[in-house]
Amino acid sequence: MNVNILIVAAVLSFGACSKSDDKTTTNPPVEDTVKTGFKTLDYLYSISGKKTLAGIHNREPNSTPARWTNEIQKTTGKYPALWSGDFLFQQDNIDNRQLMINEAIAQWEKGAVVNIMWHACNPANSEPCGWDDGSGVLSELTNEQWNDLITDGTELNKRWKARVDEICVYLQQLKDAGVEVLWRPMHEMNQGKFWWAGRTGANGTRKLWQIMHDYMTKTKGLDNLIWVWDIQDFGSLASDAVDYYPGDDYFDIAALDVYDGSGYTQAKYEVMVKAAKGKPIAIGECDRLPTANELKTQSRWTFFMSWSELTYDKNSNTELQALYSANNIITLDQMPGWK
């Protein structure tokens, strides 16, 4: 969920200091024959440098988990190729997580890419929780609490894993149904307003990501997850891409959330290409969408995911129709299917 609206005054413009000095990173060749063990990921490798998947997030309520996907179809005549949902944090949305999972299965069966995120409650506090009441999603952990969280066997560590266990039940359902998931937890790692984010260093945010990755893949056996590492386009992007890098073995896709108002600059693009080290890159969230021409120039973006209602706040129907009908944009009717 975009929190820039809440902190826009604190966002710095993206200046020359964040521009990559690697002049060789623009559109390096990507092999079409990459075999990752995931049909979805192989497909993203195959289109990288050529075309971009259209996607939209379906924010709360989980009782209508395809609302914005359907809205795009009404506007453009086409369904997005990527559907996205969220486990969320309020009681009613927790109660309706199963409806969201059912929609994920239905979307997969239609041939869509499935993306799921999780605005998780602060593990030091109760669940369900609020958004910005000081103890919910936008809240803090003390340094002592953080150290407990990342230390195996502490009460806070066990409490966090118990909440992850609840999510794993649903992800196991998707595994059993043969659904691959672009799994995007702990998004916007460099966004200090989230309780999980904004901590640099080996024992900071990336440490919790590594713990979560190993717990879900090795302990829980969820081998249907494609891990999407995600940061936001602050003025510190170039250094953030280094400071929050989770490790070569801890992500499959590098995603950027584009909200700072400066748009899809070449500097941002090259930072992400460099950070991904040959892996696919994507626009993890955005309000203002890129144009088809921008995506032809920055052709390594494998998908974009606009944020629900912000899609319509920042883009006209005419602009959406032009983008969704462009020859370098893939919509659901053009997907190959997963059978």
Coordinates of C-alpha atoms in Angstrom, one line a residue:
M1 CA 0.0 0.0 0.0
N2 CA 1.4 3.4 -1.0
V3 CA 2.3 5.5 2.1
N4 CA 3.8 8.4 0.1
I5 CA 0.5 10.2 0.4
L6 CA 1.1 10.3 4.1
I7 CA 4.7 11.4 4.0
V8 CA 5.0 13.2 0.7
A9 CA 6.8 16.2 2.4
A10 CA 9.6 13.9 3.4
V11 CA 10.3 12.4 0.0
L12 CA 13.3 13.8 -1.8
S13 CA 13.5 14.4 -5.5
F14 CA 15.5 11.8 -7.3
G15 CA 18.8 13.5 -8.1
A16 CA 22.0 12.8 -9.9
C17 CA 23.5 11.2 -6.8
S18 CA 21.3 8.2 -7.3
K19 CA 22.2 7.6 -10.9
S20 CA 24.1 4.4 -11.6
D21 CA 27.6 4.8 -12.9
D22 CA 27.3 1.5 -14.7
K23 CA 26.7 2.5 -18.4
T24 CA 26.5 -1.1 -19.6
T25 CA 23.3 -2.1 -17.7
T26 CA 20.7 -0.8 -20.2
N27 CA 18.9 -3.7 -21.9
P28 CA 21.6 -6.4 -21.7
P29 CA 20.6 -9.6 -23.5
V30 CA 18.4 -12.1 -21.6
E31 CA 18.3 -15.8 -22.6
D32 CA 15.0 -17.2 -23.7
T33 CA 16.0 -20.6 -22.6
V34 CA 16.3 -20.0 -18.8
K35 CA 14.9 -22.8 -16.8
T36 CA 14.1 -21.9 -13.2
G37 CA 11.7 -24.6 -12.2
F38 CA 8.8 -22.1 -12.4
K39 CA 6.6 -21.7 -15.4
T40 CA 5.8 -18.1 -14.4
L41 CA 9.4 -17.1 -13.9
D42 CA 10.6 -18.7 -17.1
Y43 CA 7.9 -16.8 -18.9
L44 CA 9.1 -13.5 -17.3
Y45 CA 12.6 -14.2 -18.4
S46 CA 11.4 -14.9 -21.9
I47 CA 9.6 -11.6 -22.3
S48 CA 12.3 -9.5 -20.6
G49 CA 13.6 -6.9 -23.0
K50 CA 10.6 -7.4 -25.3
K51 CA 7.2 -7.0 -23.7
T52 CA 5.6 -6.1 -20.4
L53 CA 2.7 -7.7 -18.5
A54 CA -0.2 -5.4 -17.5
G55 CA -1.2 -5.9 -13.9
I56 CA -3.3 -4.3 -11.2
H57 CA -3.6 -4.8 -7.4
N58 CA -7.0 -5.6 -5.7
R59 CA -6.8 -3.8 -2.4
E60 CA -9.2 -4.4 0.4
P61 CA -11.9 -5.6 1.0
N62 CA -11.0 -9.2 0.5
S63 CA -14.7 -9.9 0.0
T64 CA -14.3 -8.5 -3.5
P65 CA -10.9 -9.8 -4.6
A66 CA -11.2 -9.1 -8.3
R67 CA -12.9 -5.6 -8.1
W68 CA -10.1 -3.6 -9.7
T69 CA -9.2 -6.4 -12.2
N70 CA -12.8 -6.3 -13.4
E71 CA -12.8 -2.4 -13.4
I72 CA -9.8 -2.5 -15.9
Q73 CA -11.8 -4.8 -18.1
K74 CA -14.7 -2.4 -18.1
T75 CA -12.4 0.4 -19.1
T76 CA -10.2 -1.2 -21.7
G77 CA -12.0 -4.3 -22.8
K78 CA -9.1 -6.4 -21.6
Y79 CA -8.3 -8.2 -18.4
P80 CA -4.8 -7.6 -16.9
A81 CA -2.3 -10.4 -17.2
L82 CA -1.3 -10.1 -13.6
W83 CA -3.8 -10.3 -10.7
S84 CA -2.7 -9.2 -7.2
G85 CA -4.2 -9.7 -3.8
D86 CA -3.2 -9.1 -0.1
F87 CA -3.6 -11.1 3.1
L88 CA -4.2 -7.8 4.9
F89 CA -4.6 -7.0 8.6
Q90 CA -8.1 -6.0 9.6
Q91 CA -10.5 -8.6 11.0
D92 CA -13.0 -8.6 8.1
N93 CA -10.2 -9.0 5.6
I94 CA -8.5 -11.7 7.7
D95 CA -11.9 -13.5 7.8
N96 CA -12.1 -13.3 4.0
R97 CA -8.6 -14.5 3.2
Q98 CA -10.1 -17.7 1.8
L99 CA -12.1 -15.7 -0.8
M100 CA -8.9 -14.0 -1.9
I101 CA -7.1 -17.4 -2.2
N102 CA -10.1 -18.8 -4.1
E103 CA -9.7 -15.9 -6.6
A104 CA -6.0 -16.5 -6.9
I105 CA -6.7 -20.1 -8.0
A106 CA -9.4 -18.9 -10.4
Q107 CA -7.0 -16.3 -11.9
W108 CA -4.3 -18.9 -12.3
E109 CA -6.6 -21.3 -14.1
K110 CA -7.5 -18.4 -16.5
G111 CA -3.8 -18.1 -17.2
A112 CA -3.0 -15.0 -15.1
V113 CA 0.2 -14.4 -13.2
V114 CA -0.7 -14.4 -9.4
N115 CA 0.9 -11.9 -7.1
I116 CA 0.2 -11.8 -3.4
M117 CA 1.5 -9.4 -0.7
W118 CA 0.9 -9.0 3.0
H119 CA 0.5 -5.9 5.0
A120 CA 1.3 -7.6 8.3
C121 CA 0.5 -6.5 11.8
N122 CA 3.4 -5.6 14.1
P123 CA 4.3 -8.9 15.8
A124 CA 4.9 -7.0 19.1
N125 CA 1.3 -6.0 19.1
S126 CA -2.1 -7.7 18.5
E127 CA -3.7 -9.0 15.4
P128 CA -6.0 -7.8 13.8
C129 CA -4.7 -4.3 13.8
G130 CA -5.1 -0.8 12.4
W131 CA -3.2 1.0 9.7
D132 CA -1.7 4.1 11.3
D133 CA -3.0 4.0 14.9
G134 CA 0.6 3.7 16.3
S135 CA 0.4 -0.1 16.9
G136 CA -0.6 -1.4 13.5
V137 CA 1.1 -1.7 10.1
L138 CA 2.6 1.8 10.4
S139 CA 4.3 1.4 13.7
E140 CA 7.7 0.8 15.2
L141 CA 9.8 -1.8 17.1
T142 CA 12.4 -0.8 19.6
N143 CA 15.9 -2.0 18.9
E144 CA 15.6 -4.5 21.7
Q145 CA 12.3 -5.8 20.2
W146 CA 13.9 -6.0 16.7
N147 CA 16.9 -8.0 18.1
D148 CA 14.4 -10.4 19.8
L149 CA 12.4 -10.7 16.5
I150 CA 15.4 -11.9 14.5
T151 CA 16.8 -14.2 17.3
D152 CA 15.5 -17.7 17.0
G153 CA 13.5 -19.0 19.9
T154 CA 12.6 -15.8 21.6
E155 CA 9.0 -15.1 22.4
L156 CA 8.7 -12.4 19.8
N157 CA 10.4 -14.6 17.2
K158 CA 8.0 -17.4 17.9
R159 CA 5.0 -15.1 17.8
W160 CA 6.0 -13.8 14.4
K161 CA 6.5 -17.3 13.1
A162 CA 3.1 -18.3 14.4
R163 CA 1.6 -15.5 12.3
V164 CA 3.6 -16.6 9.3
D165 CA 2.2 -20.1 9.9
E166 CA -1.3 -18.8 9.4
I167 CA -0.3 -17.4 6.0
C168 CA 1.5 -20.6 5.1
V169 CA -1.8 -22.5 5.4
Y170 CA -3.2 -20.5 2.5
L171 CA 0.0 -20.6 0.5
Q172 CA 0.0 -24.4 0.9
Q173 CA -3.5 -24.5 -0.6
L174 CA -2.1 -22.7 -3.6
K175 CA 0.8 -25.2 -3.8
D176 CA -1.7 -28.1 -3.6
A177 CA -3.6 -26.5 -6.5
G178 CA -0.5 -26.1 -8.6
V179 CA -0.5 -22.3 -8.3
E180 CA 2.8 -20.5 -8.5
V181 CA 2.9 -17.2 -6.5
L182 CA 4.8 -14.0 -7.0
W183 CA 5.3 -13.6 -3.2
R184 CA 5.9 -10.0 -2.2
P185 CA 6.1 -9.7 1.5
M186 CA 7.9 -6.9 3.4
H187 CA 7.5 -4.6 0.4
E188 CA 9.1 -1.2 0.2
M189 CA 12.0 -2.3 2.4
N190 CA 13.4 1.2 2.4
Q191 CA 10.2 2.7 3.6
G192 CA 10.7 3.5 7.3
K193 CA 7.0 3.9 8.1
F194 CA 6.4 0.2 8.0
W195 CA 7.4 -1.7 11.2
W196 CA 9.5 -4.2 9.1
A197 CA 11.3 -1.6 7.0
G198 CA 13.9 1.1 7.1
R199 CA 16.6 -0.8 9.0
T200 CA 20.0 -1.1 7.2
G201 CA 22.8 -3.4 8.1
A202 CA 23.3 -7.2 8.2
N203 CA 20.8 -7.5 11.1
G204 CA 18.3 -5.1 9.7
T205 CA 15.3 -5.5 7.4
R206 CA 17.1 -7.8 5.1
K207 CA 17.9 -10.2 8.0
L208 CA 14.1 -10.6 8.7
W209 CA 13.6 -11.2 5.0
Q210 CA 16.2 -13.9 5.0
I211 CA 14.7 -15.6 8.1
M212 CA 11.2 -15.4 6.5
H213 CA 12.5 -16.8 3.2
D214 CA 14.3 -19.8 4.9
Y215 CA 11.4 -20.5 7.2
M216 CA 8.8 -20.5 4.5
T217 CA 10.8 -22.4 1.9
K218 CA 12.8 -24.8 4.0
T219 CA 10.8 -25.4 7.2
K220 CA 7.3 -25.0 5.6
G221 CA 8.3 -26.5 2.3
L222 CA 6.6 -23.8 0.1
D223 CA 8.4 -24.4 -3.1
N224 CA 5.7 -22.6 -5.2
L225 CA 6.8 -19.1 -4.1
I226 CA 8.7 -16.7 -6.5
W227 CA 10.3 -14.1 -4.1
V228 CA 9.8 -10.5 -5.2
W229 CA 12.2 -8.2 -3.4
D230 CA 10.8 -4.7 -3.5
I231 CA 12.0 -1.2 -2.7
Q232 CA 10.6 2.3 -3.3
D233 CA 11.9 5.2 -5.5
F234 CA 13.2 7.5 -2.9
G235 CA 16.1 9.9 -3.7
S236 CA 18.3 7.4 -1.9
L237 CA 17.4 4.6 -4.4
A238 CA 21.0 3.9 -5.6
S239 CA 22.3 3.3 -2.1
D240 CA 19.1 1.6 -0.9
A241 CA 19.4 -1.0 -3.7
V242 CA 22.8 -1.9 -2.0
D243 CA 21.8 -1.4 1.6
Y244 CA 18.7 -3.5 1.4
Y245 CA 19.9 -6.1 -1.0
P246 CA 18.9 -9.5 0.5
G247 CA 21.5 -11.7 -1.2
D248 CA 21.7 -13.5 -4.5
D249 CA 19.9 -16.6 -3.2
Y250 CA 17.1 -14.7 -1.5
F251 CA 15.1 -13.2 -4.4
D252 CA 13.9 -14.1 -7.9
I253 CA 12.6 -10.7 -9.1
A254 CA 13.6 -7.2 -8.2
A255 CA 10.7 -4.7 -8.1
L256 CA 10.5 -0.9 -7.8
D257 CA 7.5 1.0 -6.4
V258 CA 7.2 4.3 -8.4
Y259 CA 5.5 7.1 -6.5
D260 CA 7.9 10.0 -6.1
G261 CA 6.4 12.1 -8.9
S262 CA 9.5 12.1 -11.2
G263 CA 8.3 9.2 -13.2
Y264 CA 10.2 6.5 -15.0
T265 CA 13.6 8.0 -15.2
Q266 CA 16.5 6.2 -16.9
A267 CA 18.5 6.5 -13.6
K268 CA 15.9 4.5 -11.7
Y269 CA 15.7 1.9 -14.4
E270 CA 19.5 1.4 -14.5
V271 CA 19.7 1.2 -10.7
M272 CA 17.2 -1.7 -10.8
V273 CA 18.8 -3.5 -13.7
K274 CA 22.1 -3.3 -11.9
A275 CA 20.7 -4.5 -8.6
A276 CA 18.9 -7.4 -10.2
K277 CA 22.1 -8.9 -11.5
G278 CA 20.4 -10.5 -14.6
K279 CA 17.2 -11.4 -12.8
P280 CA 13.8 -10.0 -14.0
I281 CA 12.8 -6.5 -12.9
A282 CA 9.3 -5.2 -12.5
I283 CA 7.3 -2.1 -11.4
G284 CA 6.0 -3.5 -8.2
E285 CA 3.5 -0.7 -7.5
C286 CA 2.7 2.6 -9.1
D287 CA 0.0 5.3 -9.3
R288 CA 0.9 7.0 -12.6
L289 CA 1.5 4.3 -15.2
P290 CA 4.4 4.3 -17.7
T291 CA 3.5 4.8 -21.4
A292 CA 4.0 2.1 -24.0
N293 CA 6.8 4.1 -25.4
E294 CA 8.6 4.4 -22.1
L295 CA 8.3 0.6 -21.7
K296 CA 9.8 0.2 -25.2
T297 CA 12.8 2.3 -24.1
Q298 CA 13.0 0.6 -20.7
S299 CA 12.1 -2.9 -22.0
R300 CA 13.5 -4.9 -19.1
W301 CA 10.4 -4.1 -16.9
T302 CA 8.6 -7.5 -17.1
F303 CA 5.4 -6.3 -15.5
F304 CA 3.7 -3.3 -14.0
M305 CA 1.2 -3.4 -11.1
S306 CA -0.9 -0.2 -10.7
W307 CA -2.4 0.4 -7.3
S308 CA -6.2 -0.2 -7.3
E309 CA -8.0 3.2 -7.1
L310 CA -4.9 5.2 -7.7
T311 CA -4.9 3.8 -11.2
Y312 CA -7.9 5.9 -11.9
D313 CA -6.8 8.9 -9.9
K314 CA -3.6 9.3 -11.9
N315 CA -4.5 7.9 -15.4
S316 CA -7.3 8.8 -17.7
N317 CA -9.5 6.2 -19.4
T318 CA -8.0 7.2 -22.7
E319 CA -4.5 6.6 -21.4
L320 CA -5.4 3.2 -19.9
Q321 CA -7.0 2.1 -23.2
A322 CA -3.9 3.2 -25.2
L323 CA -1.6 1.3 -22.8
Y324 CA -3.6 -1.9 -22.6
S325 CA -3.9 -2.0 -26.4
A326 CA -0.2 -1.4 -27.2
N327 CA 1.7 -4.1 -29.0
N328 CA 4.4 -4.4 -26.3
I329 CA 1.9 -4.9 -23.5
I330 CA 0.6 -8.3 -22.6
T331 CA -3.0 -8.7 -21.4
L332 CA -4.7 -11.9 -20.1
D333 CA -6.0 -12.8 -23.6
Q334 CA -2.4 -13.0 -24.8
M335 CA -1.1 -15.2 -22.0
P336 CA 0.0 -18.8 -23.0
G337 CA -1.8 -20.6 -20.1
W338 CA -0.2 -22.7 -17.4
K339 CA -1.5 -26.2 -18.3

